[in-house]
PDB file of C-alpha atoms and ligand atoms in Angstrom:
ATOM      1  CA  UNK A   1      64.111  12.522 169.971  1.00  0.00           C
ATOM      2  CA  UNK A   2      62.618   9.289 168.637  1.00  0.00           C
ATOM      3  CA  UNK A   3      63.676   7.135 171.605  1.00  0.00           C
ATOM      4  CA  UNK A   4      61.755   6.429 174.780  1.00  0.00           C
ATOM      5  CA  UNK A   5      63.095   5.146 178.101  1.00  0.00           C
ATOM      6  CA  UNK A   6      61.307   1.813 177.729  1.00  0.00           C
ATOM      7  CA  UNK A   7      63.342  -1.176 178.952  1.00  0.00           C
ATOM      8  CA  UNK A   8      62.835  -4.954 178.839  1.00  0.00           C
ATOM      9  CA  UNK A   9      61.293  -4.671 182.333  1.00  0.00           C
ATOM     10  CA  UNK A  10      58.508  -2.432 180.940  1.00  0.00           C
ATOM     11  CA  UNK A  11      57.945  -4.762 177.968  1.00  0.00           C
ATOM     12  CA  UNK A  12      57.803  -7.797 180.263  1.00  0.00           C
ATOM     13  CA  UNK A  13      55.189  -6.009 182.370  1.00  0.00           C
ATOM     14  CA  UNK A  14      53.084  -5.619 179.195  1.00  0.00           C
ATOM     15  CA  UNK A  15      53.387  -9.305 178.306  1.00  0.00           C
ATOM     16  CA  UNK A  16      52.734 -10.452 181.886  1.00  0.00           C
ATOM     17  CA  UNK A  17      49.497  -8.487 182.156  1.00  0.00           C
ATOM     18  CA  UNK A  18      46.281  -7.305 180.478  1.00  0.00           C
ATOM     19  CA  UNK A  19      47.930  -5.563 177.518  1.00  0.00           C
ATOM     20  CA  UNK A  20      49.517  -8.830 176.399  1.00  0.00           C
ATOM     21  CA  UNK A  21      46.180 -10.634 176.765  1.00  0.00           C
ATOM     22  CA  UNK A  22      44.546  -7.900 174.679  1.00  0.00           C
ATOM     23  CA  UNK A  23      47.084  -8.386 171.886  1.00  0.00           C
ATOM     24  CA  UNK A  24      46.375 -12.113 171.954  1.00  0.00           C
ATOM     25  CA  UNK A  25      42.636 -11.431 171.759  1.00  0.00           C
ATOM     26  CA  UNK A  26      42.958  -9.438 168.539  1.00  0.00           C
ATOM     27  CA  UNK A  27      45.892 -11.265 166.914  1.00  0.00           C
ATOM     28  CA  UNK A  28      45.598 -14.830 168.201  1.00  0.00           C
ATOM     29  CA  UNK A  29      48.398 -16.957 169.644  1.00  0.00           C
ATOM     30  CA  UNK A  30      50.719 -15.847 166.873  1.00  0.00           C
ATOM     31  CA  UNK A  31      51.108 -12.297 168.099  1.00  0.00           C
ATOM     32  CA  UNK A  32      52.147 -10.800 164.779  1.00  0.00           C
ATOM     33  CA  UNK A  33      50.514  -9.207 161.768  1.00  0.00           C
ATOM     34  CA  UNK A  34      49.064 -11.705 159.316  1.00  0.00           C
ATOM     35  CA  UNK A  35      49.336 -14.795 161.579  1.00  0.00           C
ATOM     36  CA  UNK A  36      49.796 -18.096 159.723  1.00  0.00           C
ATOM     37  CA  UNK A  37      50.053 -16.494 156.260  1.00  0.00           C
ATOM     38  CA  UNK A  38      52.804 -14.130 157.326  1.00  0.00           C
ATOM     39  CA  UNK A  39      54.790 -16.973 158.918  1.00  0.00           C
ATOM     40  CA  UNK A  40      54.395 -19.068 155.764  1.00  0.00           C
ATOM     41  CA  UNK A  41      55.591 -16.212 153.543  1.00  0.00           C
ATOM     42  CA  UNK A  42      58.613 -15.647 155.807  1.00  0.00           C
ATOM     43  CA  UNK A  43      59.418 -19.368 155.938  1.00  0.00           C
ATOM     44  CA  UNK A  44      59.268 -19.632 152.159  1.00  0.00           C
ATOM     45  CA  UNK A  45      61.456 -16.570 151.634  1.00  0.00           C
ATOM     46  CA  UNK A  46      63.921 -18.005 154.169  1.00  0.00           C
ATOM     47  CA  UNK A  47      63.805 -21.415 152.447  1.00  0.00           C
ATOM     48  CA  UNK A  48      63.190 -23.269 155.724  1.00  0.00           C
ATOM     49  CA  UNK A  49      63.914 -27.003 155.466  1.00  0.00           C
ATOM     50  CA  UNK A  50      63.153 -30.094 157.514  1.00  0.00           C
ATOM     51  CA  UNK A  51      65.611 -30.803 160.323  1.00  0.00           C
ATOM     52  CA  UNK A  52      67.044 -27.283 160.517  1.00  0.00           C
ATOM     53  CA  UNK A  53      67.791 -25.774 163.920  1.00  0.00           C
ATOM     54  CA  UNK A  54      65.715 -22.600 164.252  1.00  0.00           C
ATOM     55  CA  UNK A  55      66.112 -20.067 167.065  1.00  0.00           C
ATOM     56  CA  UNK A  56      63.121 -17.745 167.535  1.00  0.00           C
ATOM     57  CA  UNK A  57      64.217 -14.518 169.236  1.00  0.00           C
ATOM     58  CA  UNK A  58      61.269 -13.167 171.251  1.00  0.00           C
ATOM     59  CA  UNK A  59      59.371 -16.434 170.966  1.00  0.00           C
ATOM     60  CA  UNK A  60      56.422 -15.220 173.104  1.00  0.00           C
ATOM     61  CA  UNK A  61      53.778 -17.999 173.324  1.00  0.00           C
ATOM     62  CA  UNK A  62      55.854 -20.277 171.097  1.00  0.00           C
ATOM     63  CA  UNK A  63      53.265 -20.164 168.333  1.00  0.00           C
ATOM     64  CA  UNK A  64      55.861 -19.213 165.706  1.00  0.00           C
ATOM     65  CA  UNK A  65      57.956 -22.244 166.626  1.00  0.00           C
ATOM     66  CA  UNK A  66      54.935 -24.534 166.857  1.00  0.00           C
ATOM     67  CA  UNK A  67      54.029 -23.350 163.336  1.00  0.00           C
ATOM     68  CA  UNK A  68      57.545 -24.194 162.106  1.00  0.00           C
ATOM     69  CA  UNK A  69      57.702 -27.591 163.806  1.00  0.00           C
ATOM     70  CA  UNK A  70      54.258 -28.616 162.541  1.00  0.00           C
ATOM     71  CA  UNK A  71      54.720 -27.369 158.963  1.00  0.00           C
ATOM     72  CA  UNK A  72      58.459 -27.747 158.350  1.00  0.00           C
ATOM     73  CA  UNK A  73      59.580 -30.311 160.963  1.00  0.00           C
ATOM     74  CA  UNK A  74      62.391 -28.088 162.222  1.00  0.00           C
ATOM     75  CA  UNK A  75      64.131 -28.374 165.608  1.00  0.00           C
ATOM     76  CA  UNK A  76      62.806 -25.412 167.583  1.00  0.00           C
ATOM     77  CA  UNK A  77      64.545 -23.188 170.124  1.00  0.00           C
ATOM     78  CA  UNK A  78      62.958 -20.140 171.709  1.00  0.00           C
ATOM     79  CA  UNK A  79      64.265 -17.223 173.751  1.00  0.00           C
ATOM     80  CA  UNK A  80      62.024 -14.710 175.470  1.00  0.00           C
ATOM     81  CA  UNK A  81      62.563 -12.174 178.242  1.00  0.00           C
ATOM     82  CA  UNK A  82      59.172 -12.583 179.955  1.00  0.00           C
ATOM     83  CA  UNK A  83      58.852 -15.505 182.375  1.00  0.00           C
ATOM     84  CA  UNK A  84      55.081 -15.686 181.970  1.00  0.00           C
ATOM     85  CA  UNK A  85      55.445 -16.032 178.173  1.00  0.00           C
ATOM     86  CA  UNK A  86      58.104 -18.739 178.472  1.00  0.00           C
ATOM     87  CA  UNK A  87      55.915 -20.712 180.914  1.00  0.00           C
ATOM     88  CA  UNK A  88      52.908 -20.338 178.608  1.00  0.00           C
ATOM     89  CA  UNK A  89      54.999 -21.386 175.591  1.00  0.00           C
ATOM     90  CA  UNK A  90      56.102 -24.561 177.377  1.00  0.00           C
ATOM     91  CA  UNK A  91      52.523 -25.326 178.481  1.00  0.00           C
ATOM     92  CA  UNK A  92      50.945 -24.694 175.064  1.00  0.00           C
ATOM     93  CA  UNK A  93      53.687 -26.623 173.242  1.00  0.00           C
ATOM     94  CA  UNK A  94      52.853 -29.640 175.403  1.00  0.00           C
ATOM     95  CA  UNK A  95      49.121 -29.065 174.823  1.00  0.00           C
ATOM     96  CA  UNK A  96      49.736 -29.151 171.047  1.00  0.00           C
ATOM     97  CA  UNK A  97      51.495 -32.529 171.402  1.00  0.00           C
ATOM     98  CA  UNK A  98      54.935 -31.092 170.646  1.00  0.00           C
ATOM     99  CA  UNK A  99      56.628 -31.678 174.001  1.00  0.00           C
ATOM    100  CA  UNK A 100      60.324 -32.387 173.464  1.00  0.00           C
ATOM    101  CA  UNK A 101      60.524 -30.768 170.041  1.00  0.00           C
ATOM    102  CA  UNK A 102      61.065 -27.195 171.220  1.00  0.00           C
ATOM    103  CA  UNK A 103      63.447 -25.922 173.899  1.00  0.00           C
ATOM    104  CA  UNK A 104      62.641 -22.577 175.520  1.00  0.00           C
ATOM    105  CA  UNK A 105      64.920 -20.343 177.567  1.00  0.00           C
ATOM    106  CA  UNK A 106      64.246 -17.178 179.531  1.00  0.00           C
ATOM    107  CA  UNK A 107      66.634 -14.362 178.617  1.00  0.00           C
ATOM    108  CA  UNK A 108      67.416 -11.175 176.765  1.00  0.00           C
ATOM    109  CA  UNK A 109      67.939 -11.465 173.015  1.00  0.00           C
ATOM    110  CA  UNK A 110      70.915  -9.106 173.272  1.00  0.00           C
ATOM    111  CA  UNK A 111      72.786 -11.789 175.270  1.00  0.00           C
ATOM    112  CA  UNK A 112      71.794 -15.076 173.623  1.00  0.00           C
ATOM    113  CA  UNK A 113      72.482 -18.045 175.933  1.00  0.00           C
ATOM    114  CA  UNK A 114      73.651 -20.428 173.179  1.00  0.00           C
ATOM    115  CA  UNK A 115      77.070 -21.062 171.640  1.00  0.00           C
ATOM    116  CA  UNK A 116      78.302 -19.514 168.393  1.00  0.00           C
ATOM    117  CA  UNK A 117      77.840 -21.189 164.971  1.00  0.00           C
ATOM    118  CA  UNK A 118      74.902 -23.195 166.290  1.00  0.00           C
ATOM    119  CA  UNK A 119      71.720 -22.439 164.295  1.00  0.00           C
ATOM    120  CA  UNK A 120      70.628 -22.726 160.654  1.00  0.00           C
ATOM    121  CA  UNK A 121      68.037 -19.999 161.094  1.00  0.00           C
ATOM    122  CA  UNK A 122      67.481 -17.091 163.478  1.00  0.00           C
ATOM    123  CA  UNK A 123      63.797 -16.166 163.310  1.00  0.00           C
ATOM    124  CA  UNK A 124      61.808 -13.162 164.541  1.00  0.00           C
ATOM    125  CA  UNK A 125      58.235 -12.022 164.013  1.00  0.00           C
ATOM    126  CA  UNK A 126      57.101  -8.495 164.870  1.00  0.00           C
ATOM    127  CA  UNK A 127      59.019  -8.354 168.134  1.00  0.00           C
ATOM    128  CA  UNK A 128      62.406  -6.767 167.706  1.00  0.00           C
ATOM    129  CA  UNK A 129      60.730  -3.338 167.821  1.00  0.00           C
ATOM    130  CA  UNK A 130      60.704  -3.956 171.611  1.00  0.00           C
ATOM    131  CA  UNK A 131      64.474  -4.414 171.825  1.00  0.00           C
ATOM    132  CA  UNK A 132      66.520  -1.511 173.194  1.00  0.00           C
ATOM    133  CA  UNK A 133      69.869  -2.385 171.546  1.00  0.00           C
ATOM    134  CA  UNK A 134      69.109  -3.689 168.046  1.00  0.00           C
ATOM    135  CA  UNK A 135      72.773  -3.464 167.031  1.00  0.00           C
ATOM    136  CA  UNK A 136      73.636  -5.962 169.784  1.00  0.00           C
ATOM    137  CA  UNK A 137      70.645  -8.111 168.841  1.00  0.00           C
ATOM    138  CA  UNK A 138      71.819  -8.450 165.216  1.00  0.00           C
ATOM    139  CA  UNK A 139      75.426  -9.020 166.311  1.00  0.00           C
ATOM    140  CA  UNK A 140      74.263 -11.802 168.646  1.00  0.00           C
ATOM    141  CA  UNK A 141      72.081 -13.307 165.910  1.00  0.00           C
ATOM    142  CA  UNK A 142      75.086 -13.335 163.561  1.00  0.00           C
ATOM    143  CA  UNK A 143      77.252 -14.939 166.272  1.00  0.00           C
ATOM    144  CA  UNK A 144      74.940 -17.905 166.903  1.00  0.00           C
ATOM    145  CA  UNK A 145      74.217 -18.533 163.196  1.00  0.00           C
ATOM    146  CA  UNK A 146      76.224 -21.210 161.381  1.00  0.00           C
ATOM    147  CA  UNK A 147      78.101 -20.098 158.268  1.00  0.00           C
ATOM    148  CA  UNK A 148      75.504 -20.091 155.474  1.00  0.00           C
ATOM    149  CA  UNK A 149      72.732 -19.709 158.078  1.00  0.00           C
ATOM    150  CA  UNK A 150      69.822 -17.337 157.625  1.00  0.00           C
ATOM    151  CA  UNK A 151      68.407 -14.483 159.657  1.00  0.00           C
ATOM    152  CA  UNK A 152      64.700 -14.089 158.809  1.00  0.00           C
ATOM    153  CA  UNK A 153      62.356 -11.641 160.418  1.00  0.00           C
ATOM    154  CA  UNK A 154      59.443  -9.273 160.136  1.00  0.00           C
ATOM    155  CA  UNK A 155      59.207  -6.151 162.255  1.00  0.00           C
ATOM    156  CA  UNK A 156      57.305  -2.932 162.885  1.00  0.00           C
ATOM    157  CA  UNK A 157      59.471  -0.069 161.692  1.00  0.00           C
ATOM    158  CA  UNK A 158      59.513   3.611 160.923  1.00  0.00           C
ATOM    159  CA  UNK A 159      58.027   3.612 157.413  1.00  0.00           C
ATOM    160  CA  UNK A 160      59.580   4.889 154.179  1.00  0.00           C
ATOM    161  CA  UNK A 161      58.055   8.352 154.569  1.00  0.00           C
ATOM    162  CA  UNK A 162      59.468   8.775 158.099  1.00  0.00           C
ATOM    163  CA  UNK A 163      57.880  10.136 161.279  1.00  0.00           C
ATOM    164  CA  UNK A 164      58.297  13.422 163.100  1.00  0.00           C
ATOM    165  CA  UNK A 165      59.915  13.117 166.537  1.00  0.00           C
ATOM    166  CA  UNK A 166      56.554  13.861 168.105  1.00  0.00           C
ATOM    167  CA  UNK A 167      54.662  11.214 166.130  1.00  0.00           C
ATOM    168  CA  UNK A 168      57.360   8.594 166.729  1.00  0.00           C
ATOM    169  CA  UNK A 169      57.325   9.317 170.450  1.00  0.00           C
ATOM    170  CA  UNK A 170      53.542   8.977 170.551  1.00  0.00           C
ATOM    171  CA  UNK A 171      53.594   5.564 168.844  1.00  0.00           C
ATOM    172  CA  UNK A 172      56.624   4.312 170.808  1.00  0.00           C
ATOM    173  CA  UNK A 173      55.068   5.381 174.108  1.00  0.00           C
ATOM    174  CA  UNK A 174      51.732   3.700 173.372  1.00  0.00           C
ATOM    175  CA  UNK A 175      53.343   0.534 172.004  1.00  0.00           C
ATOM    176  CA  UNK A 176      56.133   0.418 174.668  1.00  0.00           C
ATOM    177  CA  UNK A 177      58.854   0.465 172.006  1.00  0.00           C
ATOM    178  CA  UNK A 178      62.261   1.899 173.005  1.00  0.00           C
ATOM    179  CA  UNK A 179      62.536   2.999 169.360  1.00  0.00           C
ATOM    180  CA  UNK A 180      61.743   1.688 165.894  1.00  0.00           C
ATOM    181  CA  UNK A 181      64.380   0.753 163.351  1.00  0.00           C
ATOM    182  CA  UNK A 182      63.749   1.508 159.668  1.00  0.00           C
ATOM    183  CA  UNK A 183      64.038  -0.985 156.801  1.00  0.00           C
ATOM    184  CA  UNK A 184      67.224   0.784 155.641  1.00  0.00           C
ATOM    185  CA  UNK A 185      68.514   0.798 159.233  1.00  0.00           C
ATOM    186  CA  UNK A 186      68.104  -2.979 159.468  1.00  0.00           C
ATOM    187  CA  UNK A 187      69.803  -3.436 156.094  1.00  0.00           C
ATOM    188  CA  UNK A 188      72.779  -1.461 157.434  1.00  0.00           C
ATOM    189  CA  UNK A 189      72.877  -3.506 160.664  1.00  0.00           C
ATOM    190  CA  UNK A 190      72.905  -6.770 158.721  1.00  0.00           C
ATOM    191  CA  UNK A 191      75.769  -5.534 156.564  1.00  0.00           C
ATOM    192  CA  UNK A 192      77.704  -4.319 159.619  1.00  0.00           C
ATOM    193  CA  UNK A 193      77.505  -7.783 161.184  1.00  0.00           C
ATOM    194  CA  UNK A 194      78.579  -9.753 158.111  1.00  0.00           C
ATOM    195  CA  UNK A 195      75.163 -10.781 156.812  1.00  0.00           C
ATOM    196  CA  UNK A 196      74.328 -10.535 153.114  1.00  0.00           C
ATOM    197  CA  UNK A 197      70.873  -9.209 152.344  1.00  0.00           C
ATOM    198  CA  UNK A 198      68.673 -11.637 150.346  1.00  0.00           C
ATOM    199  CA  UNK A 199      65.191 -10.181 150.874  1.00  0.00           C
ATOM    200  CA  UNK A 200      64.043  -6.742 151.984  1.00  0.00           C
ATOM    201  CA  UNK A 201      60.305  -6.171 151.553  1.00  0.00           C
ATOM    202  CA  UNK A 202      58.345  -3.095 152.494  1.00  0.00           C
ATOM    203  CA  UNK A 203      54.973  -4.314 153.853  1.00  0.00           C
ATOM    204  CA  UNK A 204      53.699  -0.900 154.931  1.00  0.00           C
ATOM    205  CA  UNK A 205      50.631  -0.741 152.723  1.00  0.00           C
ATOM    206  CA  UNK A 206      49.161  -4.099 153.887  1.00  0.00           C
ATOM    207  CA  UNK A 207      50.224  -3.206 157.468  1.00  0.00           C
ATOM    208  CA  UNK A 208      47.767  -0.286 157.410  1.00  0.00           C
ATOM    209  CA  UNK A 209      44.962  -2.679 156.382  1.00  0.00           C
ATOM    210  CA  UNK A 210      45.768  -4.892 159.361  1.00  0.00           C
ATOM    211  CA  UNK A 211      45.677  -1.952 161.792  1.00  0.00           C
ATOM    212  CA  UNK A 212      42.224  -1.157 160.379  1.00  0.00           C
ATOM    213  CA  UNK A 213      41.251  -4.801 161.007  1.00  0.00           C
ATOM    214  CA  UNK A 214      42.411  -4.655 164.653  1.00  0.00           C
ATOM    215  CA  UNK A 215      40.621  -1.366 165.197  1.00  0.00           C
ATOM    216  CA  UNK A 216      37.426  -2.861 163.764  1.00  0.00           C
ATOM    217  CA  UNK A 217      37.738  -5.981 165.910  1.00  0.00           C
ATOM    218  CA  UNK A 218      38.090  -3.982 169.114  1.00  0.00           C
ATOM    219  CA  UNK A 219      35.386  -1.443 168.260  1.00  0.00           C
ATOM    220  CA  UNK A 220      32.891  -3.566 166.286  1.00  0.00           C
ATOM    221  CA  UNK A 221      33.157  -7.170 167.462  1.00  0.00           C
ATOM    222  CA  UNK A 222      35.228  -7.819 170.580  1.00  0.00           C
ATOM    223  CA  UNK A 223      34.459  -4.727 172.679  1.00  0.00           C
ATOM    224  CA  UNK A 224      32.958  -6.736 175.551  1.00  0.00           C
ATOM    225  CA  UNK A 225      35.895  -9.168 175.648  1.00  0.00           C
ATOM    226  CA  UNK A 226      38.431  -6.327 175.425  1.00  0.00           C
ATOM    227  CA  UNK A 227      36.671  -4.379 178.169  1.00  0.00           C
ATOM    228  CA  UNK A 228      36.752  -7.381 180.486  1.00  0.00           C
ATOM    229  CA  UNK A 229      40.528  -7.697 179.973  1.00  0.00           C
ATOM    230  CA  UNK A 230      41.100  -4.031 180.873  1.00  0.00           C
ATOM    231  CA  UNK A 231      38.817  -4.138 183.921  1.00  0.00           C
ATOM    232  CA  UNK A 232      35.764  -2.564 182.213  1.00  0.00           C
ATOM    233  CA  UNK A 233      37.623   0.751 181.926  1.00  0.00           C
ATOM    234  CA  UNK A 234      35.710   2.626 179.211  1.00  0.00           C
ATOM    235  CA  UNK A 235      38.121   5.582 179.241  1.00  0.00           C
ATOM    236  CA  UNK A 236      41.064   3.285 178.608  1.00  0.00           C
ATOM    237  CA  UNK A 237      39.128   1.600 175.809  1.00  0.00           C
ATOM    238  CA  UNK A 238      38.547   4.949 174.137  1.00  0.00           C
ATOM    239  CA  UNK A 239      42.192   5.917 174.581  1.00  0.00           C
ATOM    240  CA  UNK A 240      43.330   2.630 172.988  1.00  0.00           C
ATOM    241  CA  UNK A 241      40.951   3.234 170.057  1.00  0.00           C
ATOM    242  CA  UNK A 242      42.339   6.762 169.642  1.00  0.00           C
ATOM    243  CA  UNK A 243      45.957   5.574 169.580  1.00  0.00           C
ATOM    244  CA  UNK A 244      45.142   2.801 167.114  1.00  0.00           C
ATOM    245  CA  UNK A 245      43.388   5.294 164.858  1.00  0.00           C
ATOM    246  CA  UNK A 246      46.502   7.499 165.024  1.00  0.00           C
ATOM    247  CA  UNK A 247      48.746   4.552 164.109  1.00  0.00           C
ATOM    248  CA  UNK A 248      46.411   3.719 161.233  1.00  0.00           C
ATOM    249  CA  UNK A 249      46.688   7.272 159.908  1.00  0.00           C
ATOM    250  CA  UNK A 250      50.495   7.184 160.129  1.00  0.00           C
ATOM    251  CA  UNK A 251      50.615   3.778 158.421  1.00  0.00           C
ATOM    252  CA  UNK A 252      48.383   5.031 155.589  1.00  0.00           C
ATOM    253  CA  UNK A 253      50.733   8.013 155.189  1.00  0.00           C
ATOM    254  CA  UNK A 254      53.723   5.633 155.008  1.00  0.00           C
ATOM    255  CA  UNK A 255      55.381   6.903 158.196  1.00  0.00           C
ATOM    256  CA  UNK A 256      54.694   3.803 160.296  1.00  0.00           C
ATOM    257  CA  UNK A 257      55.406   0.495 158.611  1.00  0.00           C
ATOM    258  CA  UNK A 258      56.428  -3.112 158.617  1.00  0.00           C
ATOM    259  CA  UNK A 259      59.259  -4.913 156.884  1.00  0.00           C
ATOM    260  CA  UNK A 260      60.335  -8.477 156.062  1.00  0.00           C
ATOM    261  CA  UNK A 261      64.051  -9.142 155.861  1.00  0.00           C
ATOM    262  CA  UNK A 262      66.166 -12.208 155.110  1.00  0.00           C
ATOM    263  CA  UNK A 263      69.960 -12.239 155.247  1.00  0.00           C
ATOM    264  CA  UNK A 264      72.660 -14.900 155.074  1.00  0.00           C
ATOM    265  CA  UNK A 265      75.848 -15.307 157.104  1.00  0.00           C
ATOM    266  CA  UNK A 266      78.571 -15.664 154.448  1.00  0.00           C
TER     267      UNK A 266
HETATM  268  C1  SAM B   1      54.857  -9.321 170.026  1.00  0.00           C
HETATM  269  S1  SAM B   1      55.519 -10.511 171.096  1.00  0.00           S
HETATM  270  C2  SAM B   1      56.360 -11.587 169.976  1.00  0.00           C
HETATM  271  C3  SAM B   1      55.436 -12.368 169.113  1.00  0.00           C
HETATM  272  C4  SAM B   1      55.980 -13.641 168.545  1.00  0.00           C
HETATM  273  N1  SAM B   1      57.168 -13.407 167.768  1.00  0.00           N
HETATM  274  C5  SAM B   1      54.906 -14.264 167.709  1.00  0.00           C
HETATM  275  O1  SAM B   1      54.982 -14.138 166.482  1.00  0.00           O
HETATM  276  O2  SAM B   1      53.968 -14.844 168.266  1.00  0.00           O
HETATM  277  C6  SAM B   1      56.868  -9.717 171.858  1.00  0.00           C
HETATM  278  C7  SAM B   1      57.699 -10.611 172.783  1.00  0.00           C
HETATM  279  O3  SAM B   1      59.008 -10.079 172.806  1.00  0.00           O
HETATM  280  C8  SAM B   1      59.564 -10.337 174.079  1.00  0.00           C
HETATM  281  N2  SAM B   1      60.710  -9.432 174.238  1.00  0.00           N
HETATM  282  C9  SAM B   1      60.738  -8.104 174.067  1.00  0.00           C
HETATM  283  N3  SAM B   1      61.978  -7.620 174.254  1.00  0.00           N
HETATM  284  C10 SAM B   1      62.783  -8.685 174.528  1.00  0.00           C
HETATM  285  C11 SAM B   1      64.169  -8.854 174.792  1.00  0.00           C
HETATM  286  N4  SAM B   1      65.014  -7.818 174.814  1.00  0.00           N
HETATM  287  N5  SAM B   1      64.632 -10.099 175.017  1.00  0.00           N
HETATM  288  C12 SAM B   1      63.803 -11.164 175.009  1.00  0.00           C
HETATM  289  N6  SAM B   1      62.471 -11.071 174.761  1.00  0.00           N
HETATM  290  C13 SAM B   1      61.961  -9.844 174.525  1.00  0.00           C
HETATM  291  C14 SAM B   1      58.401 -10.095 175.015  1.00  0.00           C
HETATM  292  O4  SAM B   1      58.625 -10.718 176.257  1.00  0.00           O
HETATM  293  C15 SAM B   1      57.226 -10.678 174.214  1.00  0.00           C
HETATM  294  O5  SAM B   1      56.971 -12.006 174.585  1.00  0.00           O
END
């Protein structure tokens, strides 16, 4: 069975506590693989334009939206299920001089608190792997998109070579994922909800290089900082290193991957 019992409550606990801070330490404020470059590639593939209304589902610290407002002058809207992240997003948006240009709401992305036919773009970066009901998520994204609007996201997925139940459970348990979609699974969900696929990229090979980078940062450069975040718990540090090494191995084998998808509401 490739599903865990993880719920939004468990994920919110991660992003309200030390684990979330640890992810920020190794990834930066944009808590996704590839940071600025990945956002730029996604924005270009999605053909983001000035003035568009963009809804970021799982907006976390708001760094994805701040990137879009600063570089593409969009109107930003963010939805996240963790109160601490929403408060931080509001605070950091103000700190970056962008107060008033992004609206954040607290809520579950499977029940989007905005009206239908409202956004030019629904955006997501490496976060929908945390969502229990991805079918509902895509159906909600399709509902709030205007006709001709674009759904654009990257996500951590089961890679093209697939994972055994045991390996999937190990990664999902460590990462606090309810389950991982696959690239093909997302393509099918888009189709089911009336979205036409424009881009579907398999990023698994570069994903493995990034896991190596994170492993190196924790073990070779930021060990002291990481240890402080986890209360100087050396056993936990070793366990984290072991799980990251396992994920690296599975990514190199093509079983654990990342995808970039763009679809249009016809
Ligand atoms: C990895 S972070 C997202 C990173 C962000 N997209 C970025 O690029 O900086 C994951 C976020 O997803 C949020 N999240 C997970 N499941 C959610 C759900 N069902 N509804 C709303 N937010 C959710 C968490 O609260 C957390 O802030």
